[in-house]
Short mmCIF file of C-alpha atoms and ligand atoms in Angstrom, two decimals:
data_model
loop_
_atom_site.label_atom_id
_atom_site.label_comp_id
_atom_site.label_asym_id
_atom_site.label_seq_id
_atom_site.Cartn_x
_atom_site.Cartn_y
_atom_site.Cartn_z
CA MET A 1 -3.76 -97.19 -26.64
CA SER A 2 -6.56 -99.93 -26.72
CA SER A 3 -8.42 -100.29 -30.30
CA PRO A 4 -9.82 -97.25 -31.71
CA GLY A 5 -13.11 -96.23 -31.23
CA ARG A 6 -15.61 -95.27 -34.14
CA LEU A 7 -15.34 -92.46 -35.89
CA VAL A 8 -18.27 -90.36 -35.97
CA ALA A 9 -18.07 -87.61 -38.89
CA VAL A 10 -20.41 -84.42 -38.94
CA SER A 11 -20.78 -82.72 -41.71
CA ASN A 12 -23.42 -80.26 -43.02
CA ARG A 13 -23.71 -82.54 -46.05
CA VAL A 14 -23.54 -86.46 -45.66
CA GLY A 15 -22.20 -89.05 -47.99
CA PRO A 16 -22.32 -90.89 -50.52
CA VAL A 17 -20.30 -93.86 -49.38
CA ARG A 18 -20.96 -96.21 -52.49
CA GLY A 19 -19.00 -94.89 -55.12
CA ALA A 20 -17.51 -91.99 -52.70
CA ALA A 21 -14.10 -91.47 -54.59
CA ALA A 22 -15.97 -90.73 -58.16
CA ALA A 23 -18.23 -88.43 -56.63
CA GLY A 24 -15.29 -86.36 -54.68
CA GLY A 25 -15.62 -83.63 -51.63
CA LEU A 26 -15.33 -84.75 -48.44
CA ALA A 27 -16.45 -88.08 -49.14
CA VAL A 28 -13.24 -88.75 -50.54
CA GLY A 29 -11.13 -88.20 -47.14
CA LEU A 30 -13.62 -89.60 -45.04
CA VAL A 31 -14.77 -92.71 -46.38
CA ASP A 32 -12.16 -95.24 -46.01
CA ALA A 33 -11.93 -94.17 -42.40
CA LEU A 34 -15.46 -94.88 -41.40
CA ARG A 35 -15.29 -97.90 -43.15
CA GLU A 36 -11.81 -99.16 -41.38
CA ARG A 37 -13.45 -98.12 -38.02
CA GLY A 38 -17.30 -98.75 -38.73
CA GLY A 39 -18.34 -95.66 -38.25
CA LEU A 40 -21.21 -93.27 -38.35
CA TRP A 41 -21.51 -90.22 -40.52
CA PHE A 42 -23.99 -87.45 -39.51
CA GLY A 43 -25.26 -84.10 -40.62
CA TRP A 44 -28.04 -82.62 -42.82
CA SER A 45 -30.69 -84.68 -45.08
CA GLY A 46 -30.69 -82.38 -48.13
CA ARG A 47 -34.13 -82.25 -47.38
CA THR A 48 -36.67 -79.84 -45.80
CA ALA A 49 -39.86 -80.62 -43.84
CA PRO A 50 -42.83 -79.10 -42.33
CA ALA A 51 -41.97 -78.39 -38.30
CA GLY A 52 -43.85 -81.66 -36.99
CA ARG A 53 -42.65 -83.99 -39.36
CA VAL A 54 -38.74 -83.67 -39.59
CA LYS A 55 -37.23 -86.92 -39.21
CA LEU A 56 -33.98 -88.12 -38.35
CA HIS A 57 -32.71 -90.79 -41.64
CA GLN A 58 -30.95 -94.12 -40.65
CA GLU A 59 -28.98 -96.34 -43.46
CA ASP A 60 -26.32 -98.33 -43.59
CA ALA A 61 -24.02 -98.39 -46.54
CA GLU A 62 -21.15 -100.57 -46.28
CA GLY A 63 -20.84 -100.78 -42.87
CA VAL A 64 -21.03 -97.12 -42.09
CA ARG A 65 -24.26 -95.58 -40.44
CA LEU A 66 -25.47 -92.98 -42.25
CA ALA A 67 -27.86 -90.64 -40.03
CA THR A 68 -29.19 -87.66 -41.68
CA LEU A 69 -31.53 -84.82 -40.24
CA ASP A 70 -34.35 -82.94 -42.06
CA LEU A 71 -34.12 -79.10 -41.48
CA THR A 72 -37.77 -76.67 -41.79
CA GLN A 73 -37.97 -74.29 -44.70
CA GLN A 74 -37.40 -71.30 -42.06
CA ASP A 75 -34.21 -73.31 -40.42
CA PHE A 76 -32.42 -73.86 -43.56
CA ASP A 77 -32.94 -70.23 -45.18
CA GLY A 78 -31.66 -68.87 -41.95
CA TYR A 79 -28.79 -71.54 -41.29
CA TYR A 80 -27.89 -72.54 -44.69
CA CYS A 81 -28.73 -69.64 -47.15
CA GLY A 82 -28.48 -67.11 -44.16
CA PHE A 83 -25.77 -67.60 -41.45
CA CYS A 84 -23.70 -69.88 -43.00
CA ASN A 85 -23.72 -68.75 -46.46
CA ASN A 86 -24.54 -64.88 -46.57
CA CYS A 87 -22.44 -64.10 -43.53
CA LEU A 88 -19.98 -66.78 -42.37
CA TRP A 89 -18.66 -67.77 -46.01
CA PRO A 90 -17.80 -64.09 -47.04
CA LEU A 91 -16.36 -63.13 -43.62
CA MET A 92 -13.85 -66.19 -43.79
CA HIS A 93 -13.03 -65.26 -47.36
CA PHE A 94 -12.37 -61.65 -46.54
CA ARG A 95 -15.68 -60.23 -48.39
CA ILE A 96 -16.98 -58.32 -45.63
CA ASP A 97 -18.56 -56.18 -48.16
CA LEU A 98 -20.77 -59.25 -49.02
CA MET A 99 -21.08 -60.07 -45.61
CA ARG A 100 -24.96 -59.93 -44.33
CA PHE A 101 -25.50 -60.59 -40.98
CA GLU A 102 -29.05 -60.86 -39.28
CA ARG A 103 -29.77 -61.57 -35.66
CA ARG A 104 -32.83 -64.05 -36.99
CA GLN A 105 -30.08 -66.23 -38.96
CA LEU A 106 -27.74 -66.07 -36.09
CA GLU A 107 -30.36 -67.96 -34.26
CA ALA A 108 -31.63 -70.25 -36.86
CA TYR A 109 -27.78 -71.03 -37.02
CA ARG A 110 -27.49 -71.30 -33.54
CA ARG A 111 -31.09 -73.68 -33.47
CA VAL A 112 -29.65 -75.83 -36.23
CA ASN A 113 -26.57 -76.42 -34.33
CA ALA A 114 -28.48 -77.68 -31.17
CA ARG A 115 -30.99 -79.91 -32.89
CA PHE A 116 -27.86 -81.41 -34.80
CA ALA A 117 -26.35 -82.16 -31.39
CA GLN A 118 -29.60 -83.05 -29.49
CA SER A 119 -29.86 -86.32 -32.42
CA LEU A 120 -26.48 -87.04 -32.70
CA ALA A 121 -25.87 -87.36 -28.73
CA ARG A 122 -28.11 -89.99 -28.85
CA LEU A 123 -26.32 -92.02 -31.32
CA LEU A 124 -22.87 -91.63 -29.71
CA ARG A 125 -21.06 -94.45 -28.06
CA ALA A 126 -18.43 -94.34 -25.23
CA GLY A 127 -15.01 -94.11 -26.91
CA ASP A 128 -16.44 -92.79 -30.45
CA LEU A 129 -14.32 -89.84 -31.72
CA VAL A 130 -16.00 -87.28 -32.88
CA TRP A 131 -14.95 -85.18 -36.14
CA VAL A 132 -16.87 -82.09 -37.10
CA HIS A 133 -16.49 -80.46 -40.24
CA ASP A 134 -16.42 -76.63 -41.26
CA TYR A 135 -18.10 -73.28 -40.93
CA HIS A 136 -21.77 -74.61 -40.35
CA LEU A 137 -21.27 -76.25 -37.51
CA ILE A 138 -18.45 -74.29 -34.90
CA PRO A 139 -21.03 -74.57 -32.34
CA LEU A 140 -21.60 -78.18 -32.58
CA ALA A 141 -19.19 -79.10 -29.52
CA GLU A 142 -20.66 -76.61 -27.17
CA GLU A 143 -23.91 -78.08 -27.86
CA LEU A 144 -22.94 -81.52 -27.23
CA ARG A 145 -21.21 -80.68 -24.20
CA ARG A 146 -24.18 -79.06 -23.00
CA ARG A 147 -25.85 -82.42 -23.50
CA ARG A 148 -23.08 -84.26 -21.27
CA VAL A 149 -20.89 -85.54 -24.28
CA ARG A 150 -17.64 -86.32 -22.97
CA GLN A 151 -15.85 -88.02 -26.11
CA ARG A 152 -13.43 -86.33 -27.71
CA ILE A 153 -14.72 -83.87 -30.53
CA GLY A 154 -12.40 -82.34 -33.09
CA PHE A 155 -13.26 -79.39 -35.55
CA PHE A 156 -11.67 -78.76 -38.97
CA LEU A 157 -12.00 -75.50 -40.56
CA HIS A 158 -12.18 -76.01 -44.42
CA THR A 159 -11.96 -72.47 -45.39
CA PRO A 160 -9.30 -70.15 -44.75
CA PHE A 161 -9.55 -67.99 -41.08
CA PRO A 162 -9.59 -64.31 -41.52
CA PRO A 163 -7.73 -61.97 -39.77
CA THR A 164 -8.78 -60.53 -36.66
CA GLU A 165 -9.69 -56.77 -38.00
CA ILE A 166 -12.06 -58.78 -40.19
CA LEU A 167 -13.17 -61.18 -37.81
CA SER A 168 -14.38 -58.25 -35.37
CA THR A 169 -16.71 -57.13 -37.81
CA LEU A 170 -18.96 -60.13 -37.23
CA PRO A 171 -21.33 -58.85 -34.75
CA GLU A 172 -21.39 -61.68 -31.50
CA HIS A 173 -17.97 -62.85 -32.71
CA GLU A 174 -16.82 -63.63 -29.39
CA SER A 175 -19.79 -65.91 -28.74
CA LEU A 176 -18.29 -68.01 -32.11
CA ILE A 177 -14.77 -67.93 -30.86
CA ARG A 178 -15.83 -69.20 -27.75
CA ALA A 179 -17.45 -72.26 -29.25
CA PHE A 180 -14.47 -73.38 -30.67
CA PHE A 181 -12.79 -73.81 -27.03
CA ALA A 182 -15.57 -76.95 -26.33
CA TYR A 183 -13.61 -78.65 -28.98
CA ASP A 184 -10.16 -80.81 -27.97
CA LEU A 185 -8.55 -80.10 -31.00
CA VAL A 186 -9.46 -77.39 -33.99
CA GLY A 187 -7.24 -78.05 -36.62
CA PHE A 188 -6.80 -75.30 -39.87
CA GLN A 189 -5.81 -75.99 -43.30
CA THR A 190 -2.26 -73.88 -43.43
CA GLN A 191 -0.02 -72.56 -40.61
CA GLU A 192 -0.83 -68.81 -41.62
CA ASP A 193 -4.89 -69.74 -40.85
CA LEU A 194 -3.66 -71.09 -37.54
CA VAL A 195 -1.64 -67.89 -36.38
CA ARG A 196 -4.68 -65.96 -37.46
CA PHE A 197 -6.52 -67.39 -35.15
CA GLN A 198 -4.04 -67.81 -32.31
CA GLU A 199 -3.37 -63.78 -33.01
CA HIS A 200 -7.29 -63.20 -32.59
CA VAL A 201 -7.75 -65.25 -29.33
CA ARG A 202 -4.52 -63.38 -27.97
CA ARG A 203 -5.44 -59.91 -29.27
CA ALA A 204 -9.55 -60.10 -29.13
CA CYS A 205 -9.98 -62.56 -25.93
CA GLY A 206 -7.13 -61.83 -23.69
CA GLY A 207 -5.92 -65.56 -24.30
CA THR A 208 -2.62 -66.82 -24.48
CA VAL A 209 -0.66 -69.03 -26.75
CA ARG A 210 2.24 -71.71 -26.00
CA GLY A 211 2.94 -73.60 -29.08
CA ASP A 212 0.00 -74.99 -30.40
CA VAL A 213 -2.28 -75.00 -27.00
CA VAL A 214 -4.35 -71.80 -26.94
CA THR A 215 -5.97 -71.00 -23.40
CA ALA A 216 -8.89 -68.60 -23.32
CA PHE A 217 -12.24 -68.45 -21.50
CA GLY A 218 -10.87 -70.65 -18.71
CA ARG A 219 -10.07 -73.54 -21.01
CA GLU A 220 -7.37 -74.77 -23.16
CA LEU A 221 -7.49 -75.92 -26.69
CA GLN A 222 -5.48 -77.63 -28.92
CA THR A 223 -4.81 -76.57 -32.47
CA GLY A 224 -2.77 -77.19 -35.44
CA ALA A 225 -2.43 -77.04 -39.02
CA PHE A 226 -3.41 -80.01 -41.33
CA PRO A 227 -2.98 -79.56 -44.93
CA ILE A 228 -6.12 -81.43 -46.73
CA GLY A 229 -4.88 -83.15 -49.54
CA ILE A 230 -6.07 -85.48 -52.54
CA ASP A 231 -5.86 -89.03 -53.46
CA VAL A 232 -2.83 -88.72 -55.76
CA ASP A 233 -2.68 -92.19 -57.29
CA GLN A 234 -6.69 -92.62 -57.86
CA PHE A 235 -6.72 -89.41 -59.69
CA HIS A 236 -3.96 -90.31 -61.81
CA ARG A 237 -5.49 -93.26 -62.77
CA TYR A 238 -9.06 -91.46 -63.60
CA ALA A 239 -7.15 -89.37 -66.35
CA PHE A 240 -5.08 -92.60 -67.93
CA THR A 241 -8.36 -95.49 -68.23
CA ALA A 242 -11.78 -95.31 -69.53
CA PRO A 243 -13.90 -93.10 -69.38
CA GLY A 244 -11.18 -90.20 -68.39
CA ASN A 245 -8.96 -91.51 -71.00
CA ARG A 246 -11.52 -91.47 -73.80
CA GLU A 247 -12.71 -88.22 -72.65
CA PHE A 248 -8.61 -87.17 -73.11
CA ALA A 249 -8.88 -88.61 -76.51
CA ARG A 250 -12.03 -87.16 -77.51
CA MET A 251 -10.55 -83.59 -76.14
CA GLN A 252 -7.48 -83.82 -78.35
CA SER A 253 -9.20 -84.43 -81.73
CA VAL A 254 -11.70 -81.14 -80.93
CA LEU A 255 -8.46 -79.36 -80.08
CA ARG A 256 -6.51 -80.34 -83.17
CA GLY A 257 -3.29 -78.83 -81.96
CA ARG A 258 -4.62 -75.98 -80.14
CA ASP A 259 -3.74 -75.34 -76.14
CA GLN A 260 -5.95 -75.56 -73.62
CA PHE A 261 -6.15 -73.54 -70.60
CA ILE A 262 -8.41 -75.48 -67.87
CA GLY A 263 -10.42 -73.75 -64.73
CA VAL A 264 -12.72 -75.74 -62.96
CA ASP A 265 -14.53 -74.04 -60.24
CA ARG A 266 -17.76 -74.07 -58.18
CA LEU A 267 -19.44 -70.87 -59.27
CA ASP A 268 -18.30 -68.70 -56.22
CA TYR A 269 -17.15 -65.25 -56.41
CA SER A 270 -14.11 -66.63 -53.98
CA LYS A 271 -12.48 -68.23 -56.87
CA GLY A 272 -11.68 -65.30 -58.70
CA LEU A 273 -13.36 -66.23 -62.07
CA LEU A 274 -14.03 -62.43 -63.14
CA ARG A 275 -10.41 -61.69 -62.91
CA ARG A 276 -9.20 -64.57 -64.06
CA MET A 277 -11.50 -64.00 -67.74
CA ASP A 278 -10.29 -60.29 -67.82
CA ALA A 279 -6.44 -61.56 -67.48
CA PHE A 280 -7.10 -64.13 -70.48
CA GLY A 281 -8.40 -61.33 -72.19
CA ARG A 282 -5.28 -59.42 -71.51
CA TYR A 283 -3.49 -62.25 -72.63
CA LEU A 284 -5.02 -62.42 -76.12
CA GLU A 285 -4.64 -58.62 -76.43
CA ASP A 286 -1.05 -58.65 -75.71
CA HIS A 287 -0.14 -62.06 -77.75
CA PRO A 288 -2.43 -62.00 -80.50
CA LYS A 289 -0.30 -64.69 -82.25
CA ALA A 290 -1.95 -66.68 -79.48
CA HIS A 291 -5.56 -66.04 -81.48
CA GLY A 292 -7.07 -69.30 -82.74
CA LYS A 293 -4.34 -71.09 -81.05
CA VAL A 294 -5.49 -70.96 -77.59
CA ILE A 295 -8.74 -71.94 -75.60
CA LEU A 296 -10.04 -71.08 -71.88
CA LEU A 297 -12.30 -73.90 -70.86
CA GLN A 298 -13.92 -72.67 -67.74
CA VAL A 299 -16.00 -75.04 -66.23
CA ALA A 300 -18.07 -73.48 -63.09
CA PRO A 301 -21.19 -75.78 -62.00
CA VAL A 302 -23.65 -73.23 -60.10
CA SER A 303 -23.22 -73.17 -56.60
CA ARG A 304 -25.62 -71.75 -53.86
CA GLY A 305 -27.85 -70.55 -56.53
CA ASP A 306 -30.34 -69.58 -54.79
CA LEU A 307 -28.51 -66.76 -52.96
CA THR A 308 -28.60 -63.05 -54.77
CA ALA A 309 -24.77 -62.86 -54.74
CA TYR A 310 -24.13 -65.61 -56.39
CA ARG A 311 -26.86 -64.76 -58.77
CA SER A 312 -25.23 -61.74 -59.77
CA PHE A 313 -21.96 -62.88 -59.66
CA ARG A 314 -23.03 -65.33 -62.20
CA GLN A 315 -24.56 -62.77 -64.87
CA GLU A 316 -21.33 -60.59 -64.23
CA LEU A 317 -19.33 -63.69 -65.55
CA ASP A 318 -21.76 -64.32 -68.22
CA ARG A 319 -21.30 -61.22 -69.46
CA GLU A 320 -17.32 -61.11 -68.72
CA ALA A 321 -17.18 -64.44 -71.36
CA ALA A 322 -19.36 -62.99 -73.52
CA ARG A 323 -17.38 -59.53 -73.71
CA VAL A 324 -13.95 -61.71 -74.25
CA ASN A 325 -15.74 -63.94 -76.82
CA GLY A 326 -17.25 -61.01 -78.48
CA ARG A 327 -13.94 -59.04 -78.66
CA PHE A 328 -11.64 -61.83 -80.12
CA ALA A 329 -13.65 -64.79 -81.48
CA SER A 330 -13.19 -65.61 -85.14
CA PHE A 331 -16.10 -67.42 -87.11
CA ASP A 332 -13.86 -70.85 -86.75
CA TRP A 333 -12.62 -69.79 -83.08
CA THR A 334 -14.19 -69.14 -79.76
CA PRO A 335 -11.81 -68.38 -77.38
CA VAL A 336 -13.84 -69.03 -73.96
CA HIS A 337 -15.37 -71.97 -73.65
CA TYR A 338 -17.95 -71.84 -70.70
CA LEU A 339 -20.17 -74.04 -68.69
CA ASN A 340 -22.33 -74.05 -65.99
CA ARG A 341 -22.94 -78.21 -65.60
CA ALA A 342 -20.86 -80.33 -63.40
CA LEU A 343 -19.14 -82.78 -65.14
CA PRO A 344 -18.18 -86.47 -63.83
CA ARG A 345 -15.42 -87.04 -62.24
CA ARG A 346 -13.72 -89.02 -64.50
CA THR A 347 -14.36 -86.47 -67.39
CA LEU A 348 -12.68 -83.58 -65.39
CA ALA A 349 -9.63 -86.04 -65.11
CA GLY A 350 -9.72 -86.28 -69.00
CA LEU A 351 -10.26 -82.89 -69.31
CA TYR A 352 -7.21 -81.61 -67.13
CA ARG A 353 -4.79 -84.04 -68.87
CA ALA A 354 -5.77 -82.52 -72.11
CA SER A 355 -5.02 -79.21 -70.75
CA ARG A 356 -1.35 -77.39 -71.44
CA VAL A 357 -2.27 -75.20 -68.44
CA GLY A 358 -4.47 -75.44 -65.29
CA ILE A 359 -5.89 -71.89 -64.19
CA VAL A 360 -6.55 -71.94 -60.67
CA THR A 361 -6.69 -68.42 -59.27
CA PRO A 362 -8.95 -67.42 -56.28
CA MET A 363 -8.86 -64.56 -54.15
CA ARG A 364 -8.94 -66.37 -51.23
CA ASP A 365 -9.07 -70.38 -50.95
CA GLY A 366 -8.88 -72.42 -47.93
CA MET A 367 -6.44 -74.97 -49.66
CA ASN A 368 -7.99 -75.85 -53.48
CA LEU A 369 -8.03 -79.25 -54.55
CA VAL A 370 -8.54 -78.65 -58.22
CA ALA A 371 -4.76 -77.55 -58.18
CA MET A 372 -3.89 -80.86 -56.73
CA GLU A 373 -5.89 -82.85 -59.08
CA TYR A 374 -4.78 -80.78 -62.38
CA VAL A 375 -1.13 -81.79 -61.48
CA ALA A 376 -2.26 -85.42 -60.53
CA ALA A 377 -3.66 -86.12 -63.98
CA GLN A 378 -0.95 -84.82 -66.01
CA ASP A 379 1.23 -86.88 -68.44
CA PRO A 380 4.60 -87.03 -66.41
CA ALA A 381 6.27 -87.50 -70.02
CA ASP A 382 4.30 -83.97 -71.04
CA PRO A 383 3.10 -82.86 -68.40
CA GLY A 384 1.27 -79.16 -68.25
CA VAL A 385 2.19 -76.24 -66.02
CA LEU A 386 0.28 -75.01 -63.02
CA VAL A 387 -0.69 -71.30 -62.82
CA LEU A 388 -1.84 -70.98 -58.84
CA SER A 389 -2.76 -68.11 -56.79
CA ARG A 390 -0.61 -67.21 -53.94
CA PHE A 391 -4.02 -66.69 -51.84
CA ALA A 392 -4.72 -70.36 -52.38
CA GLY A 393 -3.64 -72.37 -49.03
CA ALA A 394 -2.36 -74.82 -51.86
CA ALA A 395 0.12 -72.15 -53.01
CA GLN A 396 2.00 -72.73 -49.30
CA TYR A 397 2.49 -75.94 -50.47
CA LEU A 398 3.11 -76.55 -54.24
CA ARG A 399 5.65 -74.03 -54.53
CA GLU A 400 6.76 -75.32 -58.25
CA ALA A 401 3.72 -73.87 -59.39
CA LEU A 402 3.84 -70.33 -61.66
CA ILE A 403 2.62 -68.29 -58.95
CA VAL A 404 0.51 -65.40 -59.35
CA ASN A 405 -1.33 -62.66 -57.37
CA PRO A 406 -4.93 -62.74 -59.10
CA TYR A 407 -5.40 -58.73 -58.18
CA ASP A 408 -2.55 -58.27 -60.79
CA GLY A 409 -4.12 -58.53 -64.20
CA GLU A 410 -0.63 -57.69 -65.90
CA GLN A 411 1.24 -60.59 -64.21
CA THR A 412 -1.58 -63.09 -64.33
CA ALA A 413 -1.77 -62.37 -67.90
CA ALA A 414 2.14 -62.51 -68.89
CA THR A 415 1.91 -65.85 -66.45
CA MET A 416 -0.60 -67.25 -68.49
CA HIS A 417 1.96 -66.74 -71.86
CA LEU A 418 4.85 -68.42 -69.56
CA ALA A 419 3.35 -71.20 -68.75
CA ARG A 420 2.37 -71.84 -72.31
CA GLU A 421 5.75 -71.30 -73.49
CA MET A 422 7.48 -73.54 -70.73
CA ARG A 423 9.91 -75.53 -72.41
CA ILE A 424 9.69 -79.64 -71.48
CA GLN A 425 12.43 -80.05 -69.35
CA GLU A 426 11.43 -77.21 -67.08
CA ARG A 427 7.95 -78.71 -66.94
CA ARG A 428 9.00 -82.25 -66.08
CA ARG A 429 10.76 -80.80 -63.67
CA ARG A 430 8.25 -78.42 -61.61
CA HIS A 431 5.63 -81.30 -62.54
CA GLU A 432 8.11 -84.21 -60.84
CA ALA A 433 8.68 -81.54 -57.66
CA LEU A 434 4.56 -80.85 -57.58
CA MET A 435 3.99 -84.68 -57.48
CA ARG A 436 6.29 -85.42 -54.75
CA ARG A 437 4.28 -82.63 -52.79
CA LEU A 438 1.01 -84.11 -53.54
CA ARG A 439 2.34 -87.57 -52.27
CA ALA A 440 3.94 -86.37 -49.18
CA ARG A 441 0.74 -84.82 -48.23
CA ASP A 442 -2.01 -86.88 -49.64
CA VAL A 443 -6.08 -87.19 -47.71
CA ALA A 444 -4.85 -90.33 -46.21
CA ARG A 445 -2.24 -88.41 -44.20
CA TRP A 446 -4.40 -85.21 -43.77
CA ARG A 447 -7.07 -87.87 -42.04
CA ARG A 448 -4.14 -90.02 -40.10
CA ASP A 449 -2.82 -87.04 -38.79
CA PHE A 450 -5.51 -85.59 -37.88
CA LEU A 451 -7.18 -88.50 -35.87
CA ALA A 452 -3.93 -89.31 -34.22
CA ALA A 453 -3.58 -85.55 -32.78
CA LEU A 454 -7.61 -85.97 -31.79
CA GLY A 455 -6.66 -89.17 -30.38
CA GLU A 456 -3.71 -87.71 -28.26
CA ALA A 457 -5.72 -84.31 -27.12
CA PRO A 458 -4.94 -84.67 -23.28
CA ALA A 459 -8.03 -86.19 -21.26
CA ALA A 460 -7.34 -83.14 -18.27
CA ARG A 461 -8.62 -80.95 -20.59
CA ARG A 462 -11.53 -82.37 -21.07
CA GLY A 463 -12.17 -83.19 -17.86
CA SER A 464 -11.82 -80.02 -16.48
CA ARG A 465 -14.70 -78.79 -18.76
CA LYS A 466 -17.32 -80.40 -15.74
CA ALA A 467 -17.25 -76.98 -14.00
CA ARG A 468 -19.61 -75.91 -17.26
C1 LIG B 501 -14.04 -76.21 -49.74
C2 LIG B 501 -12.80 -75.18 -49.72
C3 LIG B 501 -10.89 -76.58 -49.50
C4 LIG B 501 -15.79 -78.62 -59.70
N1 LIG B 501 -16.31 -78.93 -60.38
C5 LIG B 501 -16.69 -79.99 -60.71
C6 LIG B 501 -16.13 -81.08 -59.96
N2 LIG B 501 -15.44 -80.21 -58.60
C7 LIG B 501 -14.97 -80.75 -57.80
C8 LIG B 501 -13.13 -80.53 -57.97
C9 LIG B 501 -12.83 -80.70 -56.38
C10 LIG B 501 -13.72 -79.79 -55.76
O1 LIG B 501 -15.11 -80.00 -56.67
C11 LIG B 501 -13.53 -78.57 -55.41
O2 LIG B 501 -12.48 -78.69 -54.38
P1 LIG B 501 -12.08 -77.10 -53.90
O3 LIG B 501 -11.00 -77.49 -52.97
O4 LIG B 501 -11.35 -76.59 -55.05
O5 LIG B 501 -13.09 -76.15 -53.49
P2 LIG B 501 -14.25 -76.02 -52.73
O6 LIG B 501 -15.48 -76.76 -53.39
O7 LIG B 501 -14.22 -74.55 -52.19
O8 LIG B 501 -14.28 -76.68 -50.87
C12 LIG B 501 -11.42 -75.36 -50.39
C13 LIG B 501 -11.71 -77.82 -49.77
O9 LIG B 501 -13.27 -77.49 -49.21
C14 LIG B 501 -11.10 -79.23 -49.05
O10 LIG B 501 -10.92 -78.93 -47.48
O11 LIG B 501 -9.62 -77.01 -50.60
O12 LIG B 501 -10.54 -74.15 -50.13
O13 LIG B 501 -13.45 -73.96 -50.47
O14 LIG B 501 -12.42 -81.51 -56.34
O15 LIG B 501 -12.90 -81.58 -58.85
N3 LIG B 501 -16.27 -82.06 -59.27
C15 LIG B 501 -17.28 -82.53 -60.58
N4 LIG B 501 -17.90 -82.30 -61.32
C16 LIG B 501 -17.37 -80.52 -61.78
O16 LIG B 501 -17.94 -80.04 -62.54
N5 LIG B 501 -17.50 -84.14 -60.54
#
């Protein structure tokens, strides 16, 4: 193959490029590749502007071009708050009880994707490889193709993909699924997600599946599972160098020999926070000897705080944390330490390291990077134990974690106990194995595998789209 073209990454939120590793999120996975190939990163500017004053902003940062577009308030409401986060997010996490569908919002979703495509199409060059991220932008390739973009376009879904019975509850789901077929490659977090997508196409769209090639709507689509990972060594360094190191030492002196359980999650109903809090209460109930000796530190920065579902969830969680504290606290011991602030990434690394048990119990999660960060931040000589929900994509890979069903409060509570009591030899054995798994599937491999598969997506299939 000739020298690779530019990488063009597209995601709802863009950047930062400087200090990307410390910022976390998608930037960790993308920035190196964008720098290497001299890339472009396109997305929403994070700002709203009146209709006539919506602008495309462009700047260069460390060899990467950032191009971001404003949204009108109406589009922000309909697209981001509406269809993306009030409809698609709950749907993708199997929460159709929380799903709110409005045609007006679907229209805003389509409109924003069309606007993105219109601006992006003008910035593309021949040979560019376009990589679109997540549920906000499913129709983007269709809109780009409409504007005669012929470059290879890949899509990666960061959330789970729901079963066909759940997906079919979304009015107009056919058009959403059809939109996937304008890509050259569609990637999922796990084999299970991939199979659910293929099953849906077979059962609901009359399509066929041969290996990883899915055919429907008169087109062939390459699909695959590309589990995302983290930069293992870098995160480990965060925990063992300043300021992570300092936070670790500070936490240890605060704990004074108490054991800490840690949870770190965006404040989102998919993360299982309510049931986790309840299971922790149950653990304390069942183990009076643990009173005064164990703390649950829950870091839960507010996310999508403007949405009603999130506001009421936050209130419920506040009550649940207060209930556990009210029931068990003594004048010199508060069992639940609950923060709604985001902490610097290096501080988090130090806190993970200081915690005997990592509690990662989402009800449903695409992958879950916190589980991996917790493992990477441990001291190999005296590592903590990871308790992990079977419904996180990460459970498919991190087999040596203590796997729980978060719907089973008794089991979760019993596993908290097991984790805390685990002997050093077993902790070391599990940790070593988990580190091997983390290294085998780190973020660099995720990126390499996806981009290689996209680069190899058969040209003939793209050519056959001319008929559209
Ligand atoms: C989506 C999918 C998939 C959290 N609190 C703070 C903070 N964080 C960081 C964590 C971690 C990241 O945010 C969260 O990643 P997750 O993977 O756990 O979850 P989502 O945000 O829901 O991510 C998920 C992921 O995309 C990647 O594909 O795994 O399934 O839902 O890195 O450390 N970071 C800082 N302060 C905090 O307080 N700095």
